[in-house]
Amino acid sequence: MHKRKLILMLALVALLVFIAQQTPAQGRGPSTPEERAKALQLVHQLETDPLGKDAKEARRWLLVWLTDVPDISVTISPCYLEPLLGKDKNYGSDLFFQMTMSSAAFIIEHPDQAKDDVAVNKAGLEGTLRAYEAILKTKPKATWPLLDQLIERRNKGTLEDYVREISTTKKCKG
């Protein structure tokens, strides 16, 4: 039952993001500087303390905000973190969503690179890896082999190569 609830939640998130990308928010103008500052603060908080007492509320606020604002758009591809998709164990769904939030933070911080899918997705993965490493500090058994491999790639300077490889696979294009 718990797994079914998680899958339904992820499907709802995907649907909300899809709808938000297809139609502008009704009566909603672009994000304000205060909202962007709050979003950045929450994303960076989740990267350093993803299990904190306010983490769930931060994720909820970010999801609603990203769905509502017409000027910040993050394309979600399951391909980069596919093994985590729909997984309840080891904070898989939180880590999967972290990529979206960290990608949005990168777009806010680097608006000139907002259309550079490789840079945006790499930044999203880097944020996910920071959150994963923070989780491992308090929950060392909450491991993901893929994330361990991506940490190695990041440390060797080849994480961008991974992003390029994934983004050019047939099932992940577009």
mmCIF file of C-alpha atoms in Angstrom:
data_model
loop_
_atom_site.group_PDB
_atom_site.id
_atom_site.type_symbol
_atom_site.label_atom_id
_atom_site.label_comp_id
_atom_site.label_asym_id
_atom_site.label_seq_id
_atom_site.Cartn_x
_atom_site.Cartn_y
_atom_site.Cartn_z
ATOM 1 C CA MET A 1 0.000 0.000 0.000
ATOM 2 C CA HIS A 2 2.825 2.410 0.884
ATOM 3 C CA LYS A 3 4.527 1.773 -2.454
ATOM 4 C CA ARG A 4 1.282 2.398 -4.336
ATOM 5 C CA LYS A 5 0.862 5.727 -2.505
ATOM 6 C CA LEU A 6 4.403 6.766 -3.452
ATOM 7 C CA ILE A 7 3.884 5.864 -7.109
ATOM 8 C CA LEU A 8 0.619 7.829 -7.160
ATOM 9 C CA MET A 9 2.385 10.800 -5.569
ATOM 10 C CA LEU A 10 5.164 10.722 -8.176
ATOM 11 C CA ALA A 11 2.601 10.454 -10.968
ATOM 12 C CA LEU A 12 0.775 13.464 -9.530
ATOM 13 C CA VAL A 13 4.030 15.450 -9.331
ATOM 14 C CA ALA A 14 4.831 14.602 -12.947
ATOM 15 C CA LEU A 15 1.308 15.574 -14.024
ATOM 16 C CA LEU A 16 1.449 18.885 -12.150
ATOM 17 C CA VAL A 17 4.801 19.784 -13.665
ATOM 18 C CA PHE A 18 3.589 18.792 -17.143
ATOM 19 C CA ILE A 19 0.457 20.921 -16.785
ATOM 20 C CA ALA A 20 2.489 23.833 -15.458
ATOM 21 C CA GLN A 21 4.793 23.642 -18.467
ATOM 22 C CA GLN A 22 1.878 23.545 -20.917
ATOM 23 C CA THR A 23 -0.208 26.408 -19.560
ATOM 24 C CA PRO A 24 0.831 29.571 -17.781
ATOM 25 C CA ALA A 25 -0.358 29.937 -14.212
ATOM 26 C CA GLN A 26 -3.738 31.651 -14.098
ATOM 27 C CA GLY A 27 -3.233 35.245 -13.004
ATOM 28 C CA ARG A 28 0.224 34.449 -11.786
ATOM 29 C CA GLY A 29 3.116 36.689 -12.751
ATOM 30 C CA PRO A 30 6.777 35.741 -12.750
ATOM 31 C CA SER A 31 8.506 34.729 -9.558
ATOM 32 C CA THR A 32 9.490 37.554 -7.260
ATOM 33 C CA PRO A 33 13.030 38.160 -5.982
ATOM 34 C CA GLU A 34 11.797 37.226 -2.490
ATOM 35 C CA GLU A 35 10.349 33.927 -3.738
ATOM 36 C CA ARG A 36 13.544 33.080 -5.614
ATOM 37 C CA ALA A 37 15.587 33.844 -2.497
ATOM 38 C CA LYS A 38 13.302 31.609 -0.420
ATOM 39 C CA ALA A 39 13.516 28.840 -3.027
ATOM 40 C CA LEU A 40 17.315 28.992 -3.038
ATOM 41 C CA GLN A 41 17.438 28.932 0.747
ATOM 42 C CA LEU A 42 15.116 25.897 0.893
ATOM 43 C CA VAL A 43 16.920 23.989 -1.870
ATOM 44 C CA HIS A 44 20.317 24.519 -0.269
ATOM 45 C CA GLN A 45 18.857 23.585 3.124
ATOM 46 C CA LEU A 46 17.545 20.330 1.622
ATOM 47 C CA GLU A 47 20.939 19.611 0.072
ATOM 48 C CA THR A 48 22.646 19.896 3.465
ATOM 49 C CA ASP A 49 19.879 18.587 5.751
ATOM 50 C CA PRO A 50 17.457 16.505 3.665
ATOM 51 C CA LEU A 51 16.079 14.734 6.739
ATOM 52 C CA GLY A 52 15.573 17.883 8.827
ATOM 53 C CA LYS A 53 12.337 18.587 10.669
ATOM 54 C CA ASP A 54 11.243 21.132 8.040
ATOM 55 C CA ALA A 55 12.304 19.101 4.993
ATOM 56 C CA LYS A 56 8.846 17.789 4.116
ATOM 57 C CA GLU A 57 7.289 21.267 4.251
ATOM 58 C CA ALA A 58 10.192 22.700 2.213
ATOM 59 C CA ARG A 59 9.645 20.101 -0.505
ATOM 60 C CA ARG A 60 5.920 20.817 -0.533
ATOM 61 C CA TRP A 61 6.461 24.590 -0.843
ATOM 62 C CA LEU A 62 9.000 24.116 -3.632
ATOM 63 C CA LEU A 63 6.726 21.752 -5.553
ATOM 64 C CA VAL A 64 3.771 24.135 -5.409
ATOM 65 C CA TRP A 65 5.938 27.143 -6.232
ATOM 66 C CA LEU A 66 7.679 25.472 -9.177
ATOM 67 C CA THR A 67 4.306 24.394 -10.500
ATOM 68 C CA ASP A 68 2.889 27.909 -10.209
ATOM 69 C CA VAL A 69 5.636 30.206 -11.482
ATOM 70 C CA PRO A 70 5.706 30.708 -15.239
ATOM 71 C CA ASP A 71 9.307 31.912 -15.497
ATOM 72 C CA ILE A 72 11.221 28.935 -14.059
ATOM 73 C CA SER A 73 10.798 25.676 -15.923
ATOM 74 C CA VAL A 74 12.600 22.447 -15.115
ATOM 75 C CA THR A 75 12.290 19.479 -17.464
ATOM 76 C CA ILE A 76 12.106 16.263 -15.485
ATOM 77 C CA SER A 77 13.726 13.190 -16.988
ATOM 78 C CA PRO A 78 13.622 9.936 -15.050
ATOM 79 C CA CYS A 79 16.669 8.650 -16.903
ATOM 80 C CA TYR A 80 19.391 10.214 -14.755
ATOM 81 C CA LEU A 81 18.189 8.609 -11.519
ATOM 82 C CA GLU A 82 15.937 5.869 -12.854
ATOM 83 C CA PRO A 83 16.694 3.274 -10.108
ATOM 84 C CA LEU A 84 15.372 5.737 -7.488
ATOM 85 C CA LEU A 85 12.085 6.450 -9.268
ATOM 86 C CA GLY A 86 9.130 5.208 -7.249
ATOM 87 C CA LYS A 87 11.343 3.716 -4.564
ATOM 88 C CA ASP A 88 10.375 4.308 -0.962
ATOM 89 C CA LYS A 89 13.516 2.807 0.553
ATOM 90 C CA ASN A 90 16.611 4.830 1.341
ATOM 91 C CA TYR A 91 14.854 8.139 0.647
ATOM 92 C CA GLY A 92 14.763 7.378 -3.074
ATOM 93 C CA SER A 93 11.780 9.611 -3.865
ATOM 94 C CA ASP A 94 13.233 12.549 -1.926
ATOM 95 C CA LEU A 95 16.562 12.173 -3.695
ATOM 96 C CA PHE A 96 14.841 11.845 -7.063
ATOM 97 C CA PHE A 97 12.911 15.073 -6.486
ATOM 98 C CA GLN A 98 16.079 16.787 -5.229
ATOM 99 C CA MET A 99 17.414 16.780 -8.779
ATOM 100 C CA THR A 100 14.455 18.892 -9.880
ATOM 101 C CA MET A 101 14.865 21.317 -6.996
ATOM 102 C CA SER A 102 18.623 21.649 -7.429
ATOM 103 C CA SER A 103 18.156 22.164 -11.166
ATOM 104 C CA ALA A 104 15.708 24.988 -10.412
ATOM 105 C CA ALA A 105 18.223 26.551 -8.027
ATOM 106 C CA PHE A 106 20.860 26.467 -10.765
ATOM 107 C CA ILE A 107 18.464 28.187 -13.177
ATOM 108 C CA ILE A 108 17.799 30.911 -10.597
ATOM 109 C CA GLU A 109 21.508 31.387 -9.881
ATOM 110 C CA HIS A 110 22.590 31.136 -13.548
ATOM 111 C CA PRO A 111 19.727 32.449 -15.707
ATOM 112 C CA ASP A 112 22.130 32.796 -18.642
ATOM 113 C CA GLN A 113 22.520 28.980 -18.636
ATOM 114 C CA ALA A 114 18.836 28.105 -18.159
ATOM 115 C CA LYS A 115 18.619 26.610 -21.674
ATOM 116 C CA ASP A 116 21.843 24.574 -21.287
ATOM 117 C CA ASP A 117 20.325 21.179 -20.462
ATOM 118 C CA VAL A 118 23.701 19.609 -19.688
ATOM 119 C CA ALA A 119 24.640 22.330 -17.198
ATOM 120 C CA VAL A 120 21.177 22.315 -15.588
ATOM 121 C CA ASN A 121 21.039 18.512 -15.245
ATOM 122 C CA LYS A 122 24.615 18.316 -13.988
ATOM 123 C CA ALA A 123 23.809 20.896 -11.315
ATOM 124 C CA GLY A 124 20.679 18.939 -10.411
ATOM 125 C CA LEU A 125 22.698 15.757 -10.005
ATOM 126 C CA GLU A 126 25.338 17.554 -7.940
ATOM 127 C CA GLY A 127 22.618 18.801 -5.577
ATOM 128 C CA THR A 128 21.223 15.289 -5.338
ATOM 129 C CA LEU A 129 24.660 13.934 -4.485
ATOM 130 C CA ARG A 130 25.104 16.561 -1.744
ATOM 131 C CA ALA A 131 21.750 15.533 -0.258
ATOM 132 C CA TYR A 132 22.682 11.848 -0.545
ATOM 133 C CA GLU A 133 26.001 12.427 1.220
ATOM 134 C CA ALA A 134 24.176 14.316 3.988
ATOM 135 C CA ILE A 135 21.757 11.406 4.421
ATOM 136 C CA LEU A 136 24.636 8.931 4.636
ATOM 137 C CA LYS A 137 26.120 10.879 7.555
ATOM 138 C CA THR A 138 23.140 9.966 9.731
ATOM 139 C CA LYS A 139 21.842 6.904 7.864
ATOM 140 C CA PRO A 140 24.961 5.122 6.553
ATOM 141 C CA LYS A 141 22.997 2.091 5.372
ATOM 142 C CA ALA A 142 20.744 4.195 3.083
ATOM 143 C CA THR A 143 22.958 3.541 0.069
ATOM 144 C CA TRP A 144 22.302 3.593 -3.645
ATOM 145 C CA PRO A 145 24.900 1.968 -5.932
ATOM 146 C CA LEU A 146 24.074 4.432 -8.733
ATOM 147 C CA LEU A 147 24.634 7.422 -6.471
ATOM 148 C CA ASP A 148 27.901 5.940 -5.207
ATOM 149 C CA GLN A 149 29.028 5.588 -8.835
ATOM 150 C CA LEU A 150 27.970 9.170 -9.590
ATOM 151 C CA ILE A 151 29.968 10.431 -6.604
ATOM 152 C CA GLU A 152 32.999 8.658 -8.052
ATOM 153 C CA ARG A 153 32.340 10.280 -11.426
ATOM 154 C CA ARG A 154 31.925 13.681 -9.808
ATOM 155 C CA ASN A 155 35.183 13.241 -7.913
ATOM 156 C CA LYS A 156 36.993 12.200 -11.107
ATOM 157 C CA GLY A 157 35.498 15.104 -13.050
ATOM 158 C CA THR A 158 33.430 12.900 -15.380
ATOM 159 C CA LEU A 159 29.910 13.652 -14.123
ATOM 160 C CA GLU A 160 29.263 15.894 -17.128
ATOM 161 C CA ASP A 161 30.146 12.961 -19.392
ATOM 162 C CA TYR A 162 27.429 10.921 -17.643
ATOM 163 C CA VAL A 163 24.899 13.709 -18.213
ATOM 164 C CA ARG A 164 25.811 13.879 -21.901
ATOM 165 C CA GLU A 165 25.621 10.070 -22.263
ATOM 166 C CA ILE A 166 22.181 9.889 -20.672
ATOM 167 C CA SER A 167 20.816 12.919 -22.506
ATOM 168 C CA THR A 168 21.668 11.423 -25.876
ATOM 169 C CA THR A 169 20.136 7.985 -25.321
ATOM 170 C CA LYS A 170 17.082 7.441 -27.494
ATOM 171 C CA LYS A 171 14.608 6.942 -24.661
ATOM 172 C CA CYS A 172 15.770 10.095 -22.845
ATOM 173 C CA LYS A 173 15.994 12.601 -25.691
ATOM 174 C CA GLY A 174 13.572 15.488 -25.621
#
